[in-house]
């Protein structure tokens, strides 16, 4: 971890349209201003998956204004924790960073019913990450 008082977490998946968007939204929501959150994709889609937007809305989090972003070397360099979700070898590696690889089903092309269990697993992992970072989740 950096010496910064606020840890920085980057979520990466291929399209930055599903898993990484949900993870970033949950961490932003539950971590409030006590963690810096970014998400990106190695090959960003043109828009966030509508089924993902709906599934997150059901959890009380609106991500309808989010847009997929391209993964940059700078985003990785300035993050304390980099969590990949199926980005393969596209994510640059820098010594001293904490890397986690979360194996999660890809919500691409799935309906809301298939996205819900992915969403719930991401929320569970985010709560675990907050505990590791010693950040109490907001209610």
CSV table of C-alpha atoms in Angstrom, one decimal:
chain,number,residue,atom,x,y,z
A,1,UNK,CA,0.0,0.0,0.0
A,2,UNK,CA,1.1,3.5,-0.6
A,3,UNK,CA,1.7,5.9,2.3
A,4,UNK,CA,-1.4,7.8,1.2
A,5,UNK,CA,-4.2,8.0,3.8
A,6,UNK,CA,-6.7,7.0,1.1
A,7,UNK,CA,-6.0,3.7,-0.7
A,8,UNK,CA,-6.6,3.6,-4.5
A,9,UNK,CA,-8.2,0.6,-6.2
A,10,UNK,CA,-8.4,-0.1,-9.9
A,11,UNK,CA,-10.9,-2.6,-11.4
A,12,UNK,CA,-10.0,-4.0,-14.8
A,13,UNK,CA,-12.0,-6.2,-17.2
A,14,UNK,CA,-11.9,-6.5,-21.0
A,15,UNK,CA,-14.9,-4.2,-21.9
A,16,UNK,CA,-15.3,-2.2,-18.7
A,17,UNK,CA,-19.0,-2.6,-19.3
A,18,UNK,CA,-20.0,-5.1,-16.6
A,19,UNK,CA,-17.9,-6.6,-13.8
A,20,UNK,CA,-15.5,-3.8,-13.3
A,21,UNK,CA,-18.3,-1.2,-13.5
A,22,UNK,CA,-20.3,-3.1,-10.8
A,23,UNK,CA,-17.2,-3.5,-8.6
A,24,UNK,CA,-16.3,0.2,-8.9
A,25,UNK,CA,-19.8,1.2,-8.1
A,26,UNK,CA,-20.1,-1.0,-5.0
A,27,UNK,CA,-16.7,0.2,-3.7
A,28,UNK,CA,-17.6,3.9,-4.4
A,29,UNK,CA,-21.0,3.4,-2.6
A,30,UNK,CA,-19.7,1.4,0.3
A,31,UNK,CA,-16.3,3.0,0.8
A,32,UNK,CA,-17.6,6.6,0.3
A,33,UNK,CA,-14.7,9.1,0.2
A,34,UNK,CA,-12.3,6.7,2.1
A,35,UNK,CA,-11.0,5.0,-1.0
A,36,UNK,CA,-10.2,6.2,-4.5
A,37,UNK,CA,-11.9,4.0,-7.1
A,38,UNK,CA,-11.2,3.6,-10.8
A,39,UNK,CA,-12.3,1.1,-13.5
A,40,UNK,CA,-11.0,0.5,-17.0
A,41,UNK,CA,-11.0,-2.0,-19.8
A,42,UNK,CA,-8.3,-3.4,-22.1
A,43,UNK,CA,-10.8,-3.1,-25.0
A,44,UNK,CA,-13.7,-0.9,-23.8
A,45,UNK,CA,-17.2,-1.3,-25.1
A,46,UNK,CA,-19.2,1.6,-26.4
A,47,UNK,CA,-21.6,1.6,-23.4
A,48,UNK,CA,-22.2,-0.1,-20.0
A,49,UNK,CA,-24.3,-3.3,-20.4
A,50,UNK,CA,-28.0,-2.4,-19.9
A,51,UNK,CA,-28.6,-5.5,-17.8
A,52,UNK,CA,-25.8,-4.5,-15.5
A,53,UNK,CA,-27.3,-1.0,-15.1
A,54,UNK,CA,-30.7,-2.5,-14.2
A,55,UNK,CA,-29.2,-5.1,-11.8
A,56,UNK,CA,-27.3,-2.3,-10.0
A,57,UNK,CA,-30.4,-0.1,-9.9
A,58,UNK,CA,-32.1,-3.0,-8.1
A,59,UNK,CA,-29.4,-2.6,-5.5
A,60,UNK,CA,-30.0,1.1,-5.2
A,61,UNK,CA,-27.0,2.2,-7.2
A,62,UNK,CA,-27.4,4.2,-10.4
A,63,UNK,CA,-24.6,3.6,-12.9
A,64,UNK,CA,-26.5,4.7,-16.0
A,65,UNK,CA,-24.2,7.7,-16.5
A,66,UNK,CA,-21.0,5.7,-16.4
A,67,UNK,CA,-19.0,5.0,-19.6
A,68,UNK,CA,-16.4,2.4,-20.3
A,69,UNK,CA,-12.8,3.7,-20.1
A,70,UNK,CA,-9.6,2.6,-21.6
A,71,UNK,CA,-6.9,1.0,-19.4
A,72,UNK,CA,-3.9,3.2,-19.1
A,73,UNK,CA,-0.4,2.5,-17.7
A,74,UNK,CA,-0.9,5.6,-15.5
A,75,UNK,CA,-4.1,4.2,-13.9
A,76,UNK,CA,-2.2,1.0,-12.9
A,77,UNK,CA,0.8,3.0,-11.7
A,78,UNK,CA,-1.3,5.2,-9.4
A,79,UNK,CA,-3.3,2.4,-7.9
A,80,UNK,CA,-2.4,0.6,-4.7
A,81,UNK,CA,-4.6,-2.4,-5.5
A,82,UNK,CA,-5.3,-3.7,-9.1
A,83,UNK,CA,-8.2,-6.2,-9.4
A,84,UNK,CA,-8.5,-7.9,-12.7
A,85,UNK,CA,-11.6,-9.7,-13.9
A,86,UNK,CA,-10.7,-11.6,-17.0
A,87,UNK,CA,-8.4,-9.0,-18.6
A,88,UNK,CA,-5.7,-11.7,-19.2
A,89,UNK,CA,-2.2,-10.4,-20.1
A,90,UNK,CA,-3.5,-7.0,-21.2
A,91,UNK,CA,-3.0,-5.5,-17.7
A,92,UNK,CA,0.5,-4.1,-17.2
A,93,UNK,CA,2.4,-5.3,-14.2
A,94,UNK,CA,4.4,-3.1,-11.8
A,95,UNK,CA,6.4,-4.4,-8.8
A,96,UNK,CA,5.0,-3.2,-5.5
A,97,UNK,CA,1.4,-3.2,-6.5
A,98,UNK,CA,-1.1,-5.6,-5.0
A,99,UNK,CA,-2.8,-7.6,-7.7
A,100,UNK,CA,-5.9,-9.7,-7.3
A,101,UNK,CA,-7.6,-11.7,-10.0
A,102,UNK,CA,-11.3,-12.3,-9.4
A,103,UNK,CA,-12.7,-15.1,-11.5
A,104,UNK,CA,-16.3,-14.1,-12.2
A,105,UNK,CA,-18.7,-15.0,-14.9
A,106,UNK,CA,-18.9,-12.4,-17.7
A,107,UNK,CA,-22.3,-10.7,-17.8
A,108,UNK,CA,-21.9,-9.8,-21.5
A,109,UNK,CA,-24.9,-10.8,-23.5
A,110,UNK,CA,-26.8,-11.9,-20.4
A,111,UNK,CA,-30.1,-10.8,-19.1
A,112,UNK,CA,-30.7,-9.2,-15.6
A,113,UNK,CA,-31.6,-12.6,-14.1
A,114,UNK,CA,-28.1,-13.9,-15.0
A,115,UNK,CA,-26.4,-10.7,-13.9
A,116,UNK,CA,-27.9,-10.7,-10.4
A,117,UNK,CA,-25.7,-13.6,-9.0
A,118,UNK,CA,-22.6,-12.0,-10.5
A,119,UNK,CA,-23.6,-8.6,-8.9
A,120,UNK,CA,-24.2,-10.3,-5.5
A,121,UNK,CA,-20.8,-12.1,-5.6
A,122,UNK,CA,-19.0,-8.8,-6.5
A,123,UNK,CA,-20.7,-7.1,-3.6
A,124,UNK,CA,-19.6,-9.9,-1.3
A,125,UNK,CA,-16.0,-9.5,-2.5
A,126,UNK,CA,-16.1,-5.7,-2.2
A,127,UNK,CA,-17.2,-6.0,1.4
A,128,UNK,CA,-14.2,-8.4,2.0
A,129,UNK,CA,-11.9,-6.0,0.3
A,130,UNK,CA,-13.1,-3.1,2.6
A,131,UNK,CA,-12.5,-5.3,5.6
A,132,UNK,CA,-8.9,-6.0,4.4
A,133,UNK,CA,-8.4,-2.2,3.9
A,134,UNK,CA,-9.9,-1.6,7.4
A,135,UNK,CA,-12.6,0.6,6.0
A,136,UNK,CA,-16.1,0.3,7.5
A,137,UNK,CA,-18.7,0.1,4.8
A,138,UNK,CA,-21.4,2.7,4.8
A,139,UNK,CA,-24.9,1.4,5.7
